[in-house]
Coordinates of C-alpha atoms in Angstrom, one line a residue:
M1 CA -18.2 27.3 -16.1
A2 CA -18.7 23.6 -15.6
T3 CA -21.4 21.9 -17.5
K4 CA -24.0 20.1 -15.2
L5 CA -24.9 16.7 -16.3
P6 CA -28.1 14.7 -15.6
K7 CA -28.2 13.1 -12.1
T8 CA -27.3 9.4 -11.7
D9 CA -27.8 7.0 -8.9
I10 CA -24.1 6.3 -8.3
V11 CA -20.9 8.0 -9.6
L12 CA -17.6 6.1 -9.2
V13 CA -14.3 7.9 -9.0
G14 CA -12.0 5.3 -10.6
V15 CA -12.9 2.1 -12.4
G16 CA -10.5 -0.6 -11.1
W17 CA -11.3 -3.6 -8.9
V18 CA -13.4 -1.5 -6.4
G19 CA -15.3 0.5 -9.0
G20 CA -15.8 -2.6 -11.2
I21 CA -17.2 -4.7 -8.3
I22 CA -19.6 -2.0 -7.2
A23 CA -20.7 -1.3 -10.8
A24 CA -21.4 -5.0 -11.4
E25 CA -23.3 -5.6 -8.2
L26 CA -25.5 -2.5 -8.4
T27 CA -26.2 -2.3 -12.1
K28 CA -27.5 -5.9 -11.9
K29 CA -30.0 -4.6 -9.5
G30 CA -31.2 -1.8 -11.8
Y31 CA -29.2 1.2 -10.5
K32 CA -27.6 3.6 -12.9
V33 CA -23.9 3.9 -12.5
V34 CA -21.4 6.3 -14.1
G35 CA -17.7 5.6 -13.8
I36 CA -15.1 8.4 -14.1
E37 CA -11.7 7.1 -15.2
R38 CA -8.5 9.1 -15.6
G39 CA -7.0 6.8 -18.2
K40 CA -8.1 5.1 -21.4
E41 CA -10.5 2.2 -22.0
R42 CA -8.6 -1.1 -21.9
S43 CA -9.4 -4.5 -23.3
T44 CA -7.5 -7.8 -23.8
E45 CA -6.9 -6.7 -27.4
D46 CA -4.5 -4.0 -26.0
Y47 CA -2.3 -6.8 -24.7
F48 CA -1.9 -8.8 -27.9
M49 CA 1.8 -8.9 -28.9
A50 CA 2.6 -6.8 -25.9
H51 CA 5.4 -8.9 -24.3
D52 CA 7.8 -6.0 -24.5
E53 CA 9.9 -5.9 -21.3
L54 CA 11.5 -2.6 -22.1
R55 CA 8.2 -0.8 -22.9
Y56 CA 6.0 -2.2 -20.2
A57 CA 8.3 -3.5 -17.3
E58 CA 11.0 -0.8 -17.5
R59 CA 9.3 2.2 -19.1
K60 CA 6.0 1.6 -17.3
E61 CA 3.6 1.8 -20.2
M62 CA 0.5 1.0 -18.0
M63 CA 1.3 3.4 -15.2
Q64 CA 0.1 6.9 -14.2
D65 CA 1.9 9.8 -16.0
L66 CA 4.2 11.3 -13.3
S67 CA 4.6 14.5 -15.3
K68 CA 0.9 15.3 -14.6
E69 CA 0.2 13.5 -11.3
T70 CA 2.7 12.4 -8.7
I71 CA 3.5 12.6 -4.9
T72 CA 6.2 14.3 -3.0
F73 CA 8.2 12.4 -0.4
R74 CA 10.3 12.9 2.7
H75 CA 11.5 10.8 5.6
N76 CA 10.4 13.0 8.4
M77 CA 8.7 16.3 9.2
T78 CA 11.9 18.3 9.4
Q79 CA 12.7 17.7 5.7
R80 CA 11.3 19.4 2.6
A81 CA 9.5 16.9 0.4
L82 CA 10.5 16.5 -3.2
P83 CA 8.4 15.1 -6.1
Y84 CA 8.6 11.4 -7.1
R85 CA 9.8 11.9 -10.7
E86 CA 10.4 8.3 -11.8
W87 CA 8.5 5.2 -10.8
G88 CA 10.4 3.2 -8.2
S89 CA 9.1 1.9 -4.9
F90 CA 5.5 1.4 -6.2
L91 CA 3.6 1.5 -9.5
I92 CA 0.1 3.0 -9.8
G93 CA -1.9 1.9 -12.9
E94 CA -4.0 4.0 -15.2
G95 CA -7.0 3.2 -17.4
T96 CA -10.0 1.0 -16.9
G97 CA -9.0 -1.8 -14.6
G98 CA -6.4 0.3 -12.9
S99 CA -3.6 -1.5 -11.0
G100 CA -5.8 -4.6 -11.3
E101 CA -4.6 -5.0 -14.9
H102 CA -0.8 -5.0 -14.3
W103 CA -0.8 -6.9 -11.0
N104 CA 0.6 -10.4 -10.4
G105 CA -2.5 -12.1 -9.1
Q106 CA -1.3 -13.2 -5.6
T107 CA -4.5 -13.1 -3.7
Y108 CA -5.0 -13.6 0.1
R109 CA -7.4 -12.9 2.9
F110 CA -6.0 -10.9 5.7
L111 CA -5.9 -12.9 9.0
P112 CA -8.5 -12.7 11.7
Y113 CA -5.7 -11.3 13.8
D114 CA -5.3 -8.3 11.4
F115 CA -8.8 -7.1 11.9
E116 CA -8.6 -7.1 15.7
I117 CA -4.9 -6.5 16.0
Y118 CA -5.0 -4.0 18.9
S119 CA -7.4 -6.2 21.0
E120 CA -5.5 -9.4 20.2
T121 CA -2.1 -7.9 21.0
V122 CA -3.2 -6.5 24.3
K123 CA -5.0 -9.7 25.2
R124 CA -1.8 -11.8 24.6
Y125 CA 1.0 -9.5 25.6
G126 CA -0.5 -6.5 27.4
K127 CA -0.5 -2.8 26.4
G128 CA 3.2 -2.5 27.2
K129 CA 4.0 -4.6 24.1
I130 CA 2.9 -1.7 21.8
P131 CA 5.7 0.8 21.4
K132 CA 5.1 4.5 21.9
G133 CA 4.0 6.1 18.7
M134 CA 2.6 2.9 17.1
M135 CA -1.0 3.6 16.3
L136 CA -2.5 0.1 16.3
Q137 CA -6.3 -0.1 16.2
D138 CA -9.0 -2.6 15.4
W139 CA -10.9 -2.3 12.0
G140 CA -14.4 -2.2 13.3
I141 CA -15.2 -5.5 11.6
T142 CA -14.1 -9.1 12.2
Y143 CA -12.9 -11.8 9.8
E144 CA -16.1 -13.8 10.4
E145 CA -18.2 -10.8 9.3
L146 CA -16.1 -10.4 6.1
E147 CA -15.9 -14.1 5.3
P148 CA -19.0 -14.2 3.0
Y149 CA -17.6 -11.3 1.0
F150 CA -14.2 -13.0 0.7
D151 CA -16.1 -16.0 -0.7
K152 CA -17.8 -13.9 -3.3
F153 CA -14.5 -12.4 -4.5
D154 CA -12.9 -15.8 -4.7
A155 CA -15.7 -17.2 -6.7
M156 CA -15.9 -14.2 -9.0
T157 CA -12.2 -14.2 -9.8
G158 CA -11.7 -18.0 -9.7
I159 CA -8.8 -18.3 -7.3
S160 CA -6.6 -21.4 -7.7
G161 CA -5.2 -22.6 -4.4
E162 CA -5.0 -25.2 -1.7
E163 CA -5.8 -25.1 2.0
N164 CA -3.2 -23.8 4.4
P165 CA -1.9 -26.7 6.5
L166 CA -0.8 -24.4 9.4
P167 CA -2.8 -25.1 12.5
G168 CA -5.1 -22.2 13.4
S169 CA -5.2 -20.7 10.0
P170 CA -8.5 -20.1 8.2
Q171 CA -9.4 -23.2 6.1
I172 CA -10.5 -21.9 2.7
K173 CA -12.0 -24.0 -0.2
Y174 CA -10.8 -22.4 -3.4
P175 CA -12.8 -22.6 -6.7
N176 CA -9.9 -24.1 -8.6
P177 CA -6.9 -26.4 -7.8
P178 CA -3.4 -24.9 -7.3
M179 CA -1.0 -24.1 -10.1
L180 CA 1.9 -26.3 -11.2
K181 CA 4.6 -27.5 -8.8
T182 CA 7.8 -26.6 -10.6
P183 CA 11.1 -28.2 -9.6
A184 CA 12.2 -24.9 -7.8
I185 CA 8.9 -24.7 -5.9
Q186 CA 9.0 -28.3 -5.0
L187 CA 12.5 -27.8 -3.7
F188 CA 11.3 -25.0 -1.4
R189 CA 8.3 -27.1 -0.2
S190 CA 10.5 -30.1 0.7
A191 CA 13.0 -27.9 2.5
A192 CA 10.4 -26.0 4.5
K193 CA 8.7 -29.2 5.5
E194 CA 12.0 -30.8 6.6
L195 CA 12.4 -27.8 8.9
G196 CA 9.1 -28.4 10.5
Y197 CA 7.2 -25.6 8.7
H198 CA 3.9 -25.8 6.8
P199 CA 4.4 -25.0 3.1
Y200 CA 1.5 -24.6 0.7
H201 CA 0.9 -23.2 -2.8
M202 CA 0.1 -19.5 -2.7
P203 CA -3.5 -18.6 -3.7
S204 CA -3.4 -17.5 -7.3
N205 CA -5.6 -15.4 -9.5
N206 CA -3.9 -16.9 -12.6
L207 CA -6.3 -19.7 -13.5
S208 CA -5.0 -23.3 -13.2
Q209 CA -7.8 -24.5 -15.5
S210 CA -10.7 -23.1 -17.5
Y211 CA -13.4 -21.6 -15.3
T212 CA -16.8 -20.1 -15.4
N213 CA -17.8 -17.8 -12.5
P214 CA -21.2 -17.3 -10.9
D215 CA -21.9 -14.4 -13.3
G216 CA -21.4 -16.7 -16.3
V217 CA -18.0 -15.2 -17.3
S218 CA -15.8 -17.9 -18.8
R219 CA -12.0 -17.7 -18.9
G220 CA -9.2 -20.0 -20.1
A221 CA -6.2 -21.4 -18.1
C222 CA -2.9 -19.7 -17.6
Q223 CA -0.2 -20.3 -20.3
Y224 CA 2.8 -19.7 -17.9
C225 CA 4.2 -17.1 -20.3
G226 CA 5.9 -15.1 -17.5
F227 CA 4.5 -11.7 -18.5
C228 CA 2.1 -10.9 -15.6
E229 CA 3.6 -8.2 -13.4
R230 CA 3.5 -4.8 -15.2
F231 CA 1.6 -6.4 -18.1
G232 CA -2.0 -7.1 -19.1
C233 CA -3.0 -10.7 -19.8
E234 CA -4.1 -11.2 -23.4
Y235 CA -5.6 -14.6 -22.5
G236 CA -7.7 -13.3 -19.7
A237 CA -6.3 -16.1 -17.5
K238 CA -5.1 -13.5 -14.9
A239 CA -8.2 -12.2 -13.2
S240 CA -8.6 -8.4 -13.8
P241 CA -11.6 -6.0 -13.8
V242 CA -11.5 -5.9 -17.6
V243 CA -12.3 -9.6 -17.9
T244 CA -14.5 -10.2 -14.9
V245 CA -16.7 -7.5 -13.4
L246 CA -16.7 -4.7 -16.0
P247 CA -18.2 -6.8 -18.8
V248 CA -21.0 -7.8 -16.3
A249 CA -21.8 -4.2 -15.6
K250 CA -21.7 -3.1 -19.2
E251 CA -24.0 -6.0 -20.2
T252 CA -26.8 -4.6 -18.0
G253 CA -27.0 -1.3 -20.0
N254 CA -26.9 0.6 -16.7
F255 CA -23.2 1.4 -16.7
E256 CA -21.4 4.2 -18.5
V257 CA -17.6 4.8 -18.3
R258 CA -16.2 8.2 -19.1
T259 CA -12.5 7.8 -19.8
H260 CA -9.7 10.4 -20.0
S261 CA -11.4 12.3 -17.2
V262 CA -10.0 13.4 -13.8
V263 CA -12.1 14.1 -10.8
R264 CA -10.9 17.2 -9.0
K265 CA -13.4 17.5 -6.2
V266 CA -16.3 15.8 -4.5
L267 CA -19.0 18.5 -4.2
H268 CA -20.8 18.5 -0.8
T269 CA -22.9 20.6 1.5
N270 CA -24.3 20.1 5.0
G271 CA -22.9 16.6 5.4
K272 CA -24.1 15.2 2.0
A273 CA -22.3 15.0 -1.4
T274 CA -24.1 16.4 -4.4
G275 CA -21.7 14.9 -7.0
V276 CA -18.2 15.4 -8.4
L277 CA -16.4 18.0 -10.5
Y278 CA -14.2 16.5 -13.2
V279 CA -12.2 17.5 -16.2
D280 CA -12.0 15.9 -19.6
I281 CA -8.3 16.0 -20.2
R282 CA -8.7 15.8 -24.0
T283 CA -10.6 19.1 -24.2
G284 CA -10.1 20.8 -20.9
E285 CA -13.9 21.0 -20.4
E286 CA -15.2 20.8 -16.8
F287 CA -18.3 18.8 -15.9
I288 CA -20.4 18.3 -12.8
Q289 CA -21.8 14.8 -12.4
E290 CA -24.6 14.8 -9.8
A291 CA -25.4 11.6 -8.0
D292 CA -27.3 10.2 -5.0
V293 CA -24.1 8.4 -3.9
V294 CA -20.4 9.2 -4.6
V295 CA -18.0 6.2 -4.4
V296 CA -14.3 7.2 -4.1
S297 CA -12.9 4.1 -5.8
A298 CA -9.5 5.1 -7.1
Y299 CA -6.1 4.0 -6.0
Q300 CA -5.3 4.4 -2.3
M301 CA -3.1 7.6 -2.8
N302 CA -5.7 9.2 -5.1
N303 CA -8.5 8.5 -2.7
I304 CA -6.7 10.5 0.0
K305 CA -5.8 13.3 -2.3
L306 CA -9.4 13.7 -3.5
L307 CA -10.8 13.9 0.0
L308 CA -8.2 16.4 1.2
N309 CA -8.7 18.6 -1.8
S310 CA -12.4 18.3 -1.4
Q311 CA -12.2 19.3 2.3
L312 CA -14.0 16.1 3.2
G313 CA -13.2 14.6 6.6
R314 CA -10.8 16.0 9.2
P315 CA -7.1 16.1 8.0
Y316 CA -4.7 14.2 10.2
D317 CA -2.4 16.1 12.5
P318 CA 0.9 14.1 13.2
V319 CA 1.8 16.3 16.1
T320 CA -1.3 15.6 18.1
G321 CA -2.3 12.3 16.5
T322 CA -5.8 13.6 15.9
G323 CA -7.8 13.8 12.7
V324 CA -8.4 11.0 10.2
I325 CA -7.7 11.8 6.5
G326 CA -4.0 10.8 6.0
R327 CA -3.8 8.8 9.2
N328 CA -2.3 5.3 9.5
Y329 CA -0.4 5.3 6.2
A330 CA 1.4 1.9 5.9
Y331 CA 3.5 0.3 3.2
Q332 CA 5.0 -3.2 3.2
T333 CA 8.4 -4.7 4.3
I334 CA 9.9 -6.8 1.5
L335 CA 13.6 -6.7 2.2
G336 CA 14.2 -10.0 4.1
T337 CA 15.4 -12.1 1.1
A338 CA 17.9 -14.9 0.5
V339 CA 19.3 -15.4 -3.0
G340 CA 20.6 -18.9 -3.5
F341 CA 23.0 -20.0 -6.2
F342 CA 22.9 -23.6 -7.4
D343 CA 25.0 -25.9 -9.6
K344 CA 22.0 -27.1 -11.5
E345 CA 19.7 -25.1 -13.9
F346 CA 16.0 -24.4 -13.5
N347 CA 13.7 -23.2 -16.3
L348 CA 13.1 -19.9 -14.7
Y349 CA 12.0 -18.1 -17.9
G350 CA 8.6 -19.8 -17.6
G351 CA 6.2 -18.8 -14.9
A352 CA 3.2 -16.8 -13.8
G353 CA 2.5 -13.8 -11.5
S354 CA 1.3 -15.9 -8.6
L355 CA 3.1 -19.2 -9.2
G356 CA 4.7 -20.0 -5.9
A357 CA 4.7 -21.6 -2.5
Q358 CA 5.1 -20.2 1.0
I359 CA 4.9 -20.7 4.7
D360 CA 2.8 -18.6 7.2
D361 CA 4.5 -20.0 10.3
F362 CA 6.0 -16.5 11.0
N363 CA 3.1 -14.4 9.8
G364 CA 0.6 -12.6 12.0
D365 CA 0.7 -13.8 15.5
F366 CA 1.1 -17.5 14.7
F367 CA 4.4 -17.4 16.7
D368 CA 5.3 -16.1 20.1
H369 CA 6.5 -12.4 20.1
T370 CA 7.1 -12.2 23.8
D371 CA 10.9 -12.0 23.4
L372 CA 10.9 -10.3 20.0
D373 CA 11.3 -6.6 19.3
F374 CA 8.6 -6.5 16.7
L375 CA 4.9 -7.3 16.3
H376 CA 3.1 -9.2 13.4
G377 CA 5.3 -11.0 10.9
A378 CA 5.6 -12.1 7.3
T379 CA 5.0 -14.7 4.7
I380 CA 8.2 -16.5 3.5
Q381 CA 7.8 -17.6 -0.1
I382 CA 9.4 -18.6 -3.3
T383 CA 7.8 -17.5 -6.6
Q384 CA 8.5 -18.4 -10.2
L385 CA 7.2 -15.3 -12.1
G386 CA 9.1 -15.8 -15.3
D387 CA 12.6 -14.3 -15.4
R388 CA 12.7 -11.9 -18.3
P389 CA 16.1 -11.0 -19.7
I390 CA 16.5 -7.3 -18.8
A391 CA 15.8 -7.1 -15.1
N392 CA 16.9 -10.6 -13.9
N393 CA 20.6 -11.0 -13.5
Q394 CA 21.4 -12.3 -10.0
I395 CA 25.1 -12.3 -9.0
P396 CA 26.8 -13.6 -5.9
A397 CA 28.0 -11.3 -3.2
G398 CA 31.4 -9.7 -4.0
V399 CA 30.9 -9.7 -7.8
P400 CA 31.2 -6.2 -9.3
T401 CA 27.9 -4.7 -10.5
W402 CA 29.4 -3.7 -13.9
G403 CA 32.0 -4.9 -16.4
K404 CA 33.1 -8.3 -17.8
E405 CA 33.0 -10.1 -14.4
F406 CA 29.4 -8.9 -13.8
K407 CA 28.3 -10.0 -17.3
D408 CA 29.9 -13.4 -17.0
A409 CA 28.3 -14.0 -13.6
S410 CA 24.9 -12.8 -14.8
V411 CA 25.0 -15.3 -17.7
T412 CA 26.3 -18.1 -15.6
N413 CA 23.6 -17.7 -13.0
A414 CA 20.7 -16.8 -15.3
N415 CA 18.8 -20.0 -14.5
R416 CA 20.7 -21.1 -11.4
A417 CA 19.6 -18.4 -8.9
L418 CA 16.5 -18.8 -6.7
I419 CA 15.1 -16.3 -4.3
V420 CA 13.3 -17.0 -1.0
K421 CA 11.8 -13.7 0.2
A422 CA 9.8 -12.5 3.1
Q423 CA 6.8 -10.1 2.7
G424 CA 6.1 -8.5 6.0
A425 CA 3.5 -6.4 7.7
S426 CA 3.8 -2.6 8.0
L427 CA 2.3 -1.2 11.1
P428 CA 1.1 2.5 11.6
W429 CA 3.1 5.2 13.3
Q430 CA 2.1 8.6 14.4
D431 CA 4.7 10.3 12.2
N432 CA 4.2 8.1 9.1
Y433 CA 1.3 9.9 7.3
I434 CA -0.1 11.6 4.2
D435 CA -1.1 15.2 3.7
L436 CA -1.2 17.9 1.0
D437 CA 2.1 19.4 -0.1
P438 CA 2.3 23.1 0.5
T439 CA 4.6 23.8 -2.5
Y440 CA 4.0 21.5 -5.4
K441 CA 0.8 21.2 -7.5
D442 CA -0.6 18.9 -10.2
T443 CA -1.4 19.9 -13.8
F444 CA -4.7 21.4 -12.7
G445 CA -3.2 23.5 -9.9
D446 CA -4.4 21.3 -7.1
P447 CA -1.9 20.4 -4.3
L448 CA 0.0 17.2 -4.6
L449 CA 0.0 14.6 -1.9
R450 CA 3.0 14.6 0.4
M451 CA 4.2 11.3 1.9
T452 CA 6.1 11.3 5.2
F453 CA 7.4 7.8 5.8
N454 CA 10.4 5.9 7.1
W455 CA 11.3 2.5 8.4
K456 CA 11.2 2.1 12.2
D457 CA 13.1 -0.3 14.5
Q458 CA 10.0 -2.5 14.3
D459 CA 10.5 -2.9 10.5
R460 CA 14.3 -3.4 10.8
Q461 CA 13.9 -6.1 13.4
L462 CA 11.2 -7.8 11.5
M463 CA 13.3 -7.8 8.2
K464 CA 16.4 -9.1 10.0
F465 CA 14.5 -11.9 11.6
M466 CA 12.8 -12.9 8.3
G467 CA 16.0 -12.6 6.4
E468 CA 17.6 -15.2 8.7
K469 CA 14.6 -17.5 8.4
S470 CA 14.6 -17.2 4.6
A471 CA 18.3 -18.1 4.6
E472 CA 17.6 -21.1 6.8
I473 CA 15.2 -22.5 4.2
M474 CA 17.6 -21.6 1.3
K475 CA 20.4 -23.5 3.0
K476 CA 18.2 -26.5 3.4
M477 CA 17.3 -26.3 -0.3
G478 CA 21.0 -27.0 -1.0
A479 CA 22.3 -23.7 -2.4
K480 CA 26.1 -23.6 -2.8
D481 CA 26.2 -19.9 -2.1
I482 CA 23.7 -17.6 -0.3
K483 CA 23.3 -13.8 -0.4
I484 CA 21.1 -12.4 2.3
N485 CA 19.4 -9.0 2.0
G486 CA 17.7 -7.1 4.8
L487 CA 20.0 -7.8 7.7
E488 CA 21.1 -4.2 7.8
V489 CA 18.4 -1.7 6.7
G490 CA 18.8 2.0 6.5
D491 CA 16.2 4.6 5.5
Y492 CA 13.3 3.7 3.2
D493 CA 14.4 4.1 -0.4
I494 CA 11.6 5.3 -2.6
R495 CA 13.8 4.8 -5.7
N496 CA 13.7 1.0 -5.6
Y497 CA 10.7 -1.1 -6.4
Q498 CA 9.3 -3.1 -3.5
S499 CA 5.5 -3.5 -4.0
T500 CA 2.5 -1.4 -4.9
H501 CA 0.9 -2.3 -1.6
N502 CA 0.2 1.2 -0.2
T503 CA -2.5 1.2 2.5
G504 CA -4.3 3.5 4.9
G505 CA -5.1 7.2 5.0
V506 CA -8.9 6.8 4.9
I507 CA -9.2 4.1 7.5
M508 CA -12.3 2.2 8.7
G509 CA -13.1 1.7 12.4
S510 CA -15.8 1.9 15.1
N511 CA -14.9 5.4 16.4
P512 CA -15.3 8.5 14.3
E513 CA -12.5 10.2 16.3
T514 CA -10.0 7.7 15.0
S515 CA -11.4 6.5 11.7
A516 CA -12.9 8.0 8.6
L517 CA -15.3 5.2 7.7
N518 CA -17.7 2.7 9.3
S519 CA -17.7 -1.0 8.5
Y520 CA -19.7 -0.4 5.3
L521 CA -16.9 2.0 4.1
Q522 CA -19.4 4.9 4.5
M523 CA -17.9 8.2 5.6
W524 CA -18.8 9.2 9.2
D525 CA -18.7 12.9 8.1
C526 CA -20.7 12.6 4.8
E527 CA -23.3 9.9 4.7
N528 CA -23.6 9.4 0.9
V529 CA -19.8 9.1 0.3
F530 CA -18.3 5.6 0.4
V531 CA -14.5 5.0 0.2
P532 CA -13.6 1.3 -0.3
G533 CA -10.1 0.2 -1.2
A534 CA -6.8 -0.3 0.5
S535 CA -7.0 3.3 1.8
A536 CA -9.5 1.8 4.4
F537 CA -6.9 -0.5 5.9
A538 CA -5.9 0.4 9.5
Q539 CA -2.5 -1.3 9.0
N540 CA -0.9 -3.6 6.4
S541 CA -0.6 -7.3 6.7
G542 CA 2.1 -9.8 5.6
Y543 CA -0.2 -10.6 2.7
N544 CA -1.0 -8.8 -0.6
P545 CA -4.0 -6.5 -0.2
T546 CA -6.2 -7.3 -3.2
G547 CA -8.3 -10.1 -1.8
T548 CA -9.2 -7.9 1.2
V549 CA -9.9 -4.9 -1.1
G550 CA -12.3 -7.1 -3.0
A551 CA -14.1 -8.3 0.0
L552 CA -14.6 -4.8 1.4
A553 CA -15.8 -3.7 -2.1
Y554 CA -18.6 -6.3 -2.0
R555 CA -19.5 -5.2 1.5
A556 CA -19.5 -1.5 0.4
A557 CA -21.8 -2.5 -2.5
E558 CA -24.3 -4.0 0.0
G559 CA -24.0 -0.9 2.1
I560 CA -24.6 1.5 -0.8
E561 CA -27.8 -0.4 -1.7
K562 CA -29.0 -0.2 1.9
Y563 CA -28.3 3.5 1.9
L564 CA -30.2 4.1 -1.4
K565 CA -33.2 2.4 0.2
T566 CA -33.1 3.8 3.7
G567 CA -30.6 6.8 3.9
G568 CA -28.7 7.8 7.0
S569 CA -25.8 6.1 8.8
L570 CA -25.7 2.3 8.3
V571 CA -24.2 1.6 11.8

């Protein structure tokens, strides 16, 4: 029998960027907030002396335990899905701060085109440009409506960046100047500019200088140590929930975090949630936390799983294309890369998670797609993340991948290989989706999520195009030898890391028939449940998702306060 706890104003399912922003915003206004977090409490002290590549980067110290919670995967509906046993394609964080602790810090705003992608595509090319089975739809909100929330996220985190020089792109004034221009990055910028493109420094949530945000949180500048991705930042220079929003919420005295606790169900009746059922994994005890508002603020995959297991919202049916929970799952295409080998050395061991430059000339709809076999596009970029010794051994094409020749080539090219890569959009398809697995269950006996996903010709054509453009820039940079990846792409391989940019499954929109949420991230089917996060994205962009996740979280916080005051649907 579950123990019923005293009612609170708001309960959060997950305490990462989304939960942290909502907690900070609403506790400052006097609301009581309880956060339920499956992992442990984290602080910067956890990251002292933690530059251990084997433990953190290779053995995934900060990630969710796959022996207790995983997904199953298949390429199409005719196959049996099998469990994801070892982290590969993406990495889901665990503990306070979530994936916002081990991220790189590359922070963008999705393009105006992204939010109105269906309307803009039809307007420019006609409906015939959209292939059969591609489920493009507008988000139910515009960039202009989201702009003030983007501004709040930028100011809170202290983004370091410069304005995008590409004509037609949003002009953004960042709180801090861009990061350093290293020789490798400057080489890319010069080459791209010579080719007529518009390079600029990528927006970074690694601070370029000391900064105090509007909440009075002060943080120091990045040390360029090269231990960002898959690591926590002991300096607090990389923006994360643990060093920005969570301290603000805790300072109010209105915020309580319950760690080592997994929410199994959102409890609801007659279109309203009453609270959540969760388990303390240290004792096995079950608790019911009642609340006026339930915020499902976990990682994208976990949001979908919780709603499906709670029987909240209509499950998606890939045969008919109806239903909403599990609909429009999208990933990201990051296979169009050019590896260049140079005669000179670069100091590649130094770097930061979002130290880099890029062009957006082939992103979104900035270029004409009339004669192309794909929609949307990609950023093309160079990054200097800090090449750690275990996982960075680039070798030219034709060199064996083991033995003496491999070792010699790895050593020779250790600081002589640069990568220009394309990060592309992933658009939704009727048969790429998420549902509950009929066979496999988690440690509590609840069904696991099942992912059905594969690349389409859209993705393959986009990757090939971007691989060629990446190679063009690398050639102009003066590489003596170039290896291009992505020209020939087979099936999606879940074993190889690409990004943690999973999106969709609980998407927002203006029509309850084709979306689960309204523009405040409030469920159409359950008025006091809000589901912010990347699960709300109707498709994925050529950009990293966190900036857009943050903006939507601020809008959701505003919506939650409106709901607590007035009740009912907010649109």
